[in-house]
Coordinates of C-alpha atoms and ligand atoms in Angstrom, one line a residue:
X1 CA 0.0 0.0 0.0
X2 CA 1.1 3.2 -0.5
X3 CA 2.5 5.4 2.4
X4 CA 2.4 9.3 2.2
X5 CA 6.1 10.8 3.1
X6 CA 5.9 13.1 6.0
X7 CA 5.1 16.5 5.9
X8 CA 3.9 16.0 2.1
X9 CA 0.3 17.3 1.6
X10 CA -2.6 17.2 0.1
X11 CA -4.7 19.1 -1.8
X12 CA -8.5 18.9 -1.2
X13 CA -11.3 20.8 -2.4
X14 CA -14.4 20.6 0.6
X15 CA -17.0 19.8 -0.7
X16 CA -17.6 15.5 -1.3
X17 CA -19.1 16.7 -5.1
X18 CA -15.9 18.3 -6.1
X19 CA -13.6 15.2 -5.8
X20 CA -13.7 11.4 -6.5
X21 CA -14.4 8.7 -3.9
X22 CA -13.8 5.2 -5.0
X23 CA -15.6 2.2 -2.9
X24 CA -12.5 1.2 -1.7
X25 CA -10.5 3.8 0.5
X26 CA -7.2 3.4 1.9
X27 CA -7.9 4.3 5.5
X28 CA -10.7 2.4 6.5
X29 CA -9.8 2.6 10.1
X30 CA -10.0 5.8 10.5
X31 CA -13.5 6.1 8.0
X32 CA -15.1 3.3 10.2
X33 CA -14.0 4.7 13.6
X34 CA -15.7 8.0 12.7
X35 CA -18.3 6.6 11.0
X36 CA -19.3 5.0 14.2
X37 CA -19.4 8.4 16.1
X38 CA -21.2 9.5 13.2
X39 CA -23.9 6.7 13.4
X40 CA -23.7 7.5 17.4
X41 CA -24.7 11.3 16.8
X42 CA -27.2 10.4 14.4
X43 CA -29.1 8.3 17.3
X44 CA -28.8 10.9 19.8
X45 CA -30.6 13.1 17.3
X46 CA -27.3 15.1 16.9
X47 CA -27.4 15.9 13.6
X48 CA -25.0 18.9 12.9
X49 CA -22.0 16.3 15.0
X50 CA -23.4 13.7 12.6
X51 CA -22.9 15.6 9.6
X52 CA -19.4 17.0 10.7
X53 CA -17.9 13.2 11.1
X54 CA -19.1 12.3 8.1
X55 CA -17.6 15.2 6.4
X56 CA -14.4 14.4 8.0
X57 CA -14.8 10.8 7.1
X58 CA -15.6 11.4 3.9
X59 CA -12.1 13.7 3.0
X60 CA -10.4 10.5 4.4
X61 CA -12.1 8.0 2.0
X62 CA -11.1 10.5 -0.8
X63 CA -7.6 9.9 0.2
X64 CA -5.3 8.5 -2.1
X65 CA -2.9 6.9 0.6
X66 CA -3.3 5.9 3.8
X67 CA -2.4 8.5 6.5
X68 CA 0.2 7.2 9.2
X69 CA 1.1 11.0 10.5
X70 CA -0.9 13.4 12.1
X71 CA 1.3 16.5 10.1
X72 CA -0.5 14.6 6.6
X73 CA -3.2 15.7 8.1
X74 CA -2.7 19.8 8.3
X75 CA -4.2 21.5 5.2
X76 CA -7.0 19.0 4.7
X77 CA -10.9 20.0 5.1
X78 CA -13.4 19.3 7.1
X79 CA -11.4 17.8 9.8
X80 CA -12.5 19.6 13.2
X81 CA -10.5 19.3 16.0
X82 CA -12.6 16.3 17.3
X83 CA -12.1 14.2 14.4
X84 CA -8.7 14.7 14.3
X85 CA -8.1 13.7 18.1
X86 CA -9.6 10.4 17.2
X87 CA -7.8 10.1 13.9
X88 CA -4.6 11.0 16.4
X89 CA -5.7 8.3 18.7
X90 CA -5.5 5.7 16.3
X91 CA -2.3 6.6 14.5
X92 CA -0.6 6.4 18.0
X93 CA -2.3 3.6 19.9
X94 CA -4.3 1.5 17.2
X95 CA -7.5 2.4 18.3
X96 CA -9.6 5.5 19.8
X97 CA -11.1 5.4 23.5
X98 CA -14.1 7.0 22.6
X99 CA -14.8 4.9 19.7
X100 CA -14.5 1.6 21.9
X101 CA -16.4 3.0 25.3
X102 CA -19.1 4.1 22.5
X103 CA -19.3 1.2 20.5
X104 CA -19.4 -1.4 23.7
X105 CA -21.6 1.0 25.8
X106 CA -25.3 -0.6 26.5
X107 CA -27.2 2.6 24.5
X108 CA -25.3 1.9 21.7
X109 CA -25.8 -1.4 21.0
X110 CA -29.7 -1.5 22.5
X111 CA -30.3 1.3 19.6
X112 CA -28.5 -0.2 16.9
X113 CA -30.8 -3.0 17.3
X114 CA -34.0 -1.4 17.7
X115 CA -33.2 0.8 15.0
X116 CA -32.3 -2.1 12.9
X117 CA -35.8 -3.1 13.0
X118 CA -37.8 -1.7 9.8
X119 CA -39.5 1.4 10.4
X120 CA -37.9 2.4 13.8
X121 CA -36.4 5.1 14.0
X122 CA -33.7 7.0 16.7
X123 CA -36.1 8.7 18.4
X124 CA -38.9 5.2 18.6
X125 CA -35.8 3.2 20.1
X126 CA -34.4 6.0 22.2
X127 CA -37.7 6.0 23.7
X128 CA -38.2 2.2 24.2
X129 CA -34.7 2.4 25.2
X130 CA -35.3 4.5 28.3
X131 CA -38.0 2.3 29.6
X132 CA -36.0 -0.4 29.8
X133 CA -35.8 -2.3 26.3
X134 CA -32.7 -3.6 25.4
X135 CA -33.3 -6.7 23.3
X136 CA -36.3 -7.6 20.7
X137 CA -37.7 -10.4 23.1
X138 CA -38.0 -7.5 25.8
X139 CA -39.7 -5.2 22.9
X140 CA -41.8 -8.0 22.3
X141 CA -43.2 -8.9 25.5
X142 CA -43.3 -4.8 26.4
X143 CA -46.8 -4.8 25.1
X144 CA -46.0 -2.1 22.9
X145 CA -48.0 -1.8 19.7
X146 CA -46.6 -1.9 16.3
X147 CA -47.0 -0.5 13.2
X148 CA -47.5 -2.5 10.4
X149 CA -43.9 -1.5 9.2
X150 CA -42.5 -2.3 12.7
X151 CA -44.5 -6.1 12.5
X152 CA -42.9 -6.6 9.3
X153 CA -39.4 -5.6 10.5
X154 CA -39.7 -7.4 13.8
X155 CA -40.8 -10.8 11.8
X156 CA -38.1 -10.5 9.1
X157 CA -35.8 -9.0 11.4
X158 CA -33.4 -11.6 10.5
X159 CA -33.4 -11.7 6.4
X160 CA -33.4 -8.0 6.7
X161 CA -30.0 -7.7 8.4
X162 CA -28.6 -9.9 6.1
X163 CA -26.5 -7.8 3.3
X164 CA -28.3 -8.2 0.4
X165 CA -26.3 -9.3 -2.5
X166 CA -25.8 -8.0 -6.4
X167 CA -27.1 -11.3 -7.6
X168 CA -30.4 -11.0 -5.5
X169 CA -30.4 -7.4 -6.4
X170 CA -30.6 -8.3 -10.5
X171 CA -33.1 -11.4 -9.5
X172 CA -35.6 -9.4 -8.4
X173 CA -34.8 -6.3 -11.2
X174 CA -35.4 -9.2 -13.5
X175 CA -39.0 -10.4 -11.5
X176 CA -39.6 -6.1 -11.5
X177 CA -38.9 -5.1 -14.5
X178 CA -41.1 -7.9 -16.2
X179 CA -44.2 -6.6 -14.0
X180 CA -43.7 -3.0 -15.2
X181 CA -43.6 -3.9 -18.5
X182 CA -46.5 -6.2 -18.2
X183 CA -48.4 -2.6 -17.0
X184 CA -46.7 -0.2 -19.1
X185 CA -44.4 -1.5 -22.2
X186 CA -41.9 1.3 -22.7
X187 CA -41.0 1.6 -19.7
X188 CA -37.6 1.8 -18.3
X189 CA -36.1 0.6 -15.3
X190 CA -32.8 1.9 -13.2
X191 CA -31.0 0.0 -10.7
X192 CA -29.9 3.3 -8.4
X193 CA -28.7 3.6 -4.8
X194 CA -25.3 2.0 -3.4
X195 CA -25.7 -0.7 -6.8
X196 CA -25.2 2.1 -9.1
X197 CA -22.0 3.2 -7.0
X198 CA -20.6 -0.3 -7.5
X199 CA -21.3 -1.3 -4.1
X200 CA -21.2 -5.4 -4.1
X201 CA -23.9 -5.7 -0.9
X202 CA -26.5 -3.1 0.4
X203 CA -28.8 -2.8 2.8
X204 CA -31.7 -3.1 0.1
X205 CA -32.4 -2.6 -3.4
X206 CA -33.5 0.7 -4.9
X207 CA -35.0 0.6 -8.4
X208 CA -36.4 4.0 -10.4
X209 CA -38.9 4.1 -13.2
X210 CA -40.3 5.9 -16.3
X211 CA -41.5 6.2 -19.6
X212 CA -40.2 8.3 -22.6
X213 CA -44.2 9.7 -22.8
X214 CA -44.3 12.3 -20.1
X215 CA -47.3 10.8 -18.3
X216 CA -48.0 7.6 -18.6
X217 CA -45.8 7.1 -16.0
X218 CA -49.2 8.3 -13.4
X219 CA -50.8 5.4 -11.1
X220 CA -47.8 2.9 -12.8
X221 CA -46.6 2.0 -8.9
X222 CA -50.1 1.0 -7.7
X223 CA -50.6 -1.5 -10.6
X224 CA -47.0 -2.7 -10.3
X225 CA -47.7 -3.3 -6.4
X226 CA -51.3 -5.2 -7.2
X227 CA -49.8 -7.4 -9.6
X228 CA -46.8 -8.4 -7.2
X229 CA -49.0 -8.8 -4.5
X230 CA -51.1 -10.8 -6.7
X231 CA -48.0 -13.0 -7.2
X232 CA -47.5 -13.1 -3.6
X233 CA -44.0 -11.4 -3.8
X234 CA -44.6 -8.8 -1.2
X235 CA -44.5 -9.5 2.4
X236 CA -44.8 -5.9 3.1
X237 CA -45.4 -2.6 1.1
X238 CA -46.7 1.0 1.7
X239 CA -47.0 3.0 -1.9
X240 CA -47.3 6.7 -1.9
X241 CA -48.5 8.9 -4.5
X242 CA -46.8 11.8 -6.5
X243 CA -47.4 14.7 -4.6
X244 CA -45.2 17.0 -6.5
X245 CA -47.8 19.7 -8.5
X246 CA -49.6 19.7 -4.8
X247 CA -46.5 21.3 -3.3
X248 CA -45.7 23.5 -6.1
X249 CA -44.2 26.8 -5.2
X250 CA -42.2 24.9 -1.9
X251 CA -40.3 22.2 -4.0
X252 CA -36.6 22.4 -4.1
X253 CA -36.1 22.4 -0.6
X254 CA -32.4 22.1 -0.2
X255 CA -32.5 20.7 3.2
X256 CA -35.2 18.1 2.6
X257 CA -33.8 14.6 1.4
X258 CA -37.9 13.3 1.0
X259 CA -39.2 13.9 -2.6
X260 CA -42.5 13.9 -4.2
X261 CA -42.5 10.7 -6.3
X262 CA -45.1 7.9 -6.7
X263 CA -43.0 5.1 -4.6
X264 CA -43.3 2.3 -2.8
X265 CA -41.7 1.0 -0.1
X266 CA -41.4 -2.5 0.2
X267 CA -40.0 -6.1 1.5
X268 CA -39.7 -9.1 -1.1
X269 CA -40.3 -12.3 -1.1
X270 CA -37.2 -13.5 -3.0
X271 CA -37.2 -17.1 -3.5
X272 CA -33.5 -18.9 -3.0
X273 CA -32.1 -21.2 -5.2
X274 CA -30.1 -23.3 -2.8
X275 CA -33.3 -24.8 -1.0
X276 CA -32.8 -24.9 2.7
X277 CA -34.6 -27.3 5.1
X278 CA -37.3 -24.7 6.5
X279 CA -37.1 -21.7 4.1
X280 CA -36.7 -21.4 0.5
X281 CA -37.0 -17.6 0.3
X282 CA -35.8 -14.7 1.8
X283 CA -37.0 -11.1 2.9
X284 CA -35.5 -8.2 0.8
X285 CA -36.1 -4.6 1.7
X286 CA -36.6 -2.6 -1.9
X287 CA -37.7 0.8 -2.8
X288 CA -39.4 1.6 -6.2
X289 CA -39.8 5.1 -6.9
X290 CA -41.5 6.2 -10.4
X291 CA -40.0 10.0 -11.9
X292 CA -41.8 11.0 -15.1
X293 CA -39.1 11.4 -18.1
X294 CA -38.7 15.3 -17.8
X295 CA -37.4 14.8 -14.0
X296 CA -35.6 11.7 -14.2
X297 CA -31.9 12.9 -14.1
X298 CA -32.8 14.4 -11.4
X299 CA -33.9 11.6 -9.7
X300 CA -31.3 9.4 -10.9
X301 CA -28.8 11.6 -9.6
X302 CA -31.0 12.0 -6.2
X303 CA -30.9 8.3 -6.0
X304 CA -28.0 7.5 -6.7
X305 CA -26.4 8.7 -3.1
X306 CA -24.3 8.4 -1.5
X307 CA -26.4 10.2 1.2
X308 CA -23.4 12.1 2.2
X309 CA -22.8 13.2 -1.7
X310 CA -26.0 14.3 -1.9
X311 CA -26.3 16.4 0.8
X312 CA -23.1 18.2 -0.5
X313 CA -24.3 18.4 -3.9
X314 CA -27.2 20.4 -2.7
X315 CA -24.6 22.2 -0.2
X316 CA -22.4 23.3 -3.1
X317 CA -25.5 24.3 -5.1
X318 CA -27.0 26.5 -2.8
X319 CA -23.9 28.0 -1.0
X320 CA -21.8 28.3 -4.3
X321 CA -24.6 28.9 -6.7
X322 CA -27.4 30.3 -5.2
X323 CA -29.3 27.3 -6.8
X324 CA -31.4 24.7 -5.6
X325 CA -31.2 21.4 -5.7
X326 CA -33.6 18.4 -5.5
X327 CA -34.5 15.2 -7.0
X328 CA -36.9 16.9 -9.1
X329 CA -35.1 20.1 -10.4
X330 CA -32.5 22.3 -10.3
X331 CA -33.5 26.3 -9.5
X332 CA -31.4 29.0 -10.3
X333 CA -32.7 32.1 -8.2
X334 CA -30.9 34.5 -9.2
X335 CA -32.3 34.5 -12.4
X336 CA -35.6 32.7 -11.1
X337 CA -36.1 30.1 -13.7
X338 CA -35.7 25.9 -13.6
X339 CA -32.5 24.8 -15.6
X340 CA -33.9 21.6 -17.7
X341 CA -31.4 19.1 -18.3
X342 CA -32.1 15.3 -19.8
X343 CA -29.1 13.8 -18.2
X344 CA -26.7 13.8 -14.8
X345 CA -23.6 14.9 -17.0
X346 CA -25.6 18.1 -17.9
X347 CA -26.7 19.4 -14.6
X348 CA -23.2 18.5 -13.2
X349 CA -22.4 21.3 -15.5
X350 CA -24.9 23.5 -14.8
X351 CA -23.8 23.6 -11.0
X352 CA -20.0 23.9 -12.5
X353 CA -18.8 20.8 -11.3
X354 CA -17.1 18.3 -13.2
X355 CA -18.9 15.2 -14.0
X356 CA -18.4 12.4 -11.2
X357 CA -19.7 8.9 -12.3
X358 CA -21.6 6.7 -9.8
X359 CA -18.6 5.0 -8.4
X360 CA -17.0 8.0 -7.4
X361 CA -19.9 9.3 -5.3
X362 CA -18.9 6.8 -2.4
X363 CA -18.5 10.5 0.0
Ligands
LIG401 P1 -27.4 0.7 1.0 O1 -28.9 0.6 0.6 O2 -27.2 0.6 2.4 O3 -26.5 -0.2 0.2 O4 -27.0 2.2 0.6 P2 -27.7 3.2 -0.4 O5 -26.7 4.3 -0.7 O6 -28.4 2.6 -1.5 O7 -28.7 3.9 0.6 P3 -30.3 4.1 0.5 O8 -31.0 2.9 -0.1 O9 -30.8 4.4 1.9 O10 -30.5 5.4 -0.4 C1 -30.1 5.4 -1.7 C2 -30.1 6.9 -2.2 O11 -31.5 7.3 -2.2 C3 -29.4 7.8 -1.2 O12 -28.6 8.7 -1.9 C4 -30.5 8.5 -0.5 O13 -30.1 9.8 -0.1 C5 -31.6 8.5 -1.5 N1 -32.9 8.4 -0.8 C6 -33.3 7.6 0.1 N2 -34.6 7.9 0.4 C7 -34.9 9.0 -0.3 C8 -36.1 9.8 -0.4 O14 -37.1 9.6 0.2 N3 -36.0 10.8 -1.3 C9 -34.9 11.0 -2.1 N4 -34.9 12.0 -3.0 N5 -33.8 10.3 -2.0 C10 -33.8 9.3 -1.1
LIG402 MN1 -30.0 1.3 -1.1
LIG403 MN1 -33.2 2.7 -0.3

């Protein structure tokens, strides 16, 4: 691997959408250590501390050596003086206090769990958490009541934990896309999310839709859903309608990561080669989200991730250039008007950055 001299340093820009960010990074125990405190903050509802560890974890993914001196890191972005304490930590002793007192502490681990239950969220498990619940068979017999989501993700708890792989991902694109054809020939289908950024496993499968007739694309999800619930495919799903001309006027919102899109949020029922003794299927979390044609860069790019990039693409557009950005459009306010664009490369350029393909987005 390839060591950076002493005092040599690097040039970064600061925002994630102005620099490439292969998969694989060269410091990945530094980018997982803050990445925990990251995932930490974001459970305590600490969302600015979130967002500052991921910024600094993101500059060291972007690295192209691994760092092994704290002067490599002078110059660099991002990097607040908490960050680099635990980045110092590790260079001298191998690993960070904080990092190991927070991944081992009780809270920690109780929330990760809860939260890894579909449709719970930091502030549902910090709740359950303070009563007392520390485990799903102490959720269980709490007496609480569940939402449908929560059932689901309590019953397929298991499958849903389990990485889901590229293979599975194209078997059930292949099961999808036959389904939205069926409805709508024309149509075309996107594998987005981590997939798209050459990720190998994700945490579920993210699929966008259209048609080239601007249109036709309205009421597709609900007929897609029947027909695969028909088939007995979904386990679970909860569709949502486009709401996008009933929030004209407050779209764009830079902060917002929700869009407007017909969608549906969803667990599979993917059937497994390999038969096993009591189960020959498996629960897959997906998302299928339908753009009609004149805004699907936009979501392509939107939906792509990751999350981090994202958030500092819509950064750099409104702190750079007084535009907003959103899965939907691009507004320039200054001169009031909607840039159109038919493809990623092209609003890249609008927002003068260079083009960065989908495996580079991995901020
Ligand atoms: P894994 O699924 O864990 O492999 O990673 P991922 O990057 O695919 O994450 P995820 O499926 O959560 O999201 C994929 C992309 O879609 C990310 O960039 C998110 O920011 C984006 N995304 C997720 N939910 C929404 C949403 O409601 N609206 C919009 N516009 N984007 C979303
Ligand atoms: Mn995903
Ligand atoms: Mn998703």
């Amino acid at each position: 691997q390839v060591v950076l001299p002493d005092k040599e340093q690097f040039l970064m820009p600061s925002y994630a959408c102005q620099r490439l960010t292969p998969l694989e990074s060269h410091n990945n125990k530094f980018t997982e250590a803050l990445s925990l405190l990251a995932e930490n903050a974001e459970l305590n509802n600490e969302e600015g501390r979130a967002v500052a560890f991921r910024r600094a974890a993101a500059v060291l993914k972007a690295l192209p050596v691994m760092v092994t001196s704290a002067t490599q890191l002078r110059g660099l972005p991002c990097l607040g003086e908490h960050s680099q304490r635990v980045i110092k930590d590790i260079i001298e002793n191998g690993v960070s206090n904080e990092v190991e007192s927070t991944m081992h502490s009780e809270r920690f681990k109780a929330l990760k769990l809860l939260t890894g239950i579909f449709g719970v969220g930091a502030k549902t498990a910090d709740r359950w958490f303070k009563e007392g619940i520390q485990s799903l068979t102490q959720l269980v017999h709490s007496g609480h009541e569940l939402n449908p989501a929560q059932q689901a993700g309590l019953e397929h708890y298991h499958d849903l934990n389990q990485p889901v792989t590229k293979a599975e991902a194209e078997a059930i694109g292949d099961i999808v896309r036959r389904v939205v054809l069926d409805v709508l020939p024309g149509s075309e289908m996107t594998l987005t999310g981590g997939f798209r950024r050459g990720k190998m496993t994700g945490h579920d499968v993210d699929f966008l839709i259209t048609h080239p007739d601007e249109g036709k694309e309205t009421g597709l999800i609900s007929k897609v859903v029947s027909l695969l619930t028909a088939q007995g495919l979904l386990l679970y799903q909860k569709t949502t309608r486009n709401s996008y001309m009933e929030n004209k006027g407050r779209l764009a919102q830079p902060s917002s990561t929700m869009d407007r899109f017909e969608r549906c949020f969803c667990i599979f029922k993917l059937e497994i080669k390999e038969m096993r003794p009591d189960k020959d299927w498996r629960a897959v979390r997906v998302d299928l989200v339908v753009a009609p044609i004149s805004q699907y860069a936009f979501a392509v790019l939107g939906w792509t991730g990751s999350k981090l990039f994202e958030r500092e693409l819509r950064r750099w557009a409104s702190q750079v250039k007084s535009m907003s950005l959103s899965s939907h459009a691009l507004f320039d306010i200054k001169q009031c008007k909607y840039l159109r664009t038919t493809s990623e490369e092209e609003i890249f350029s609008h927002l003068g950055l260079e083009f960065i393909p989908p495996t580079e987005r991995n901020a």
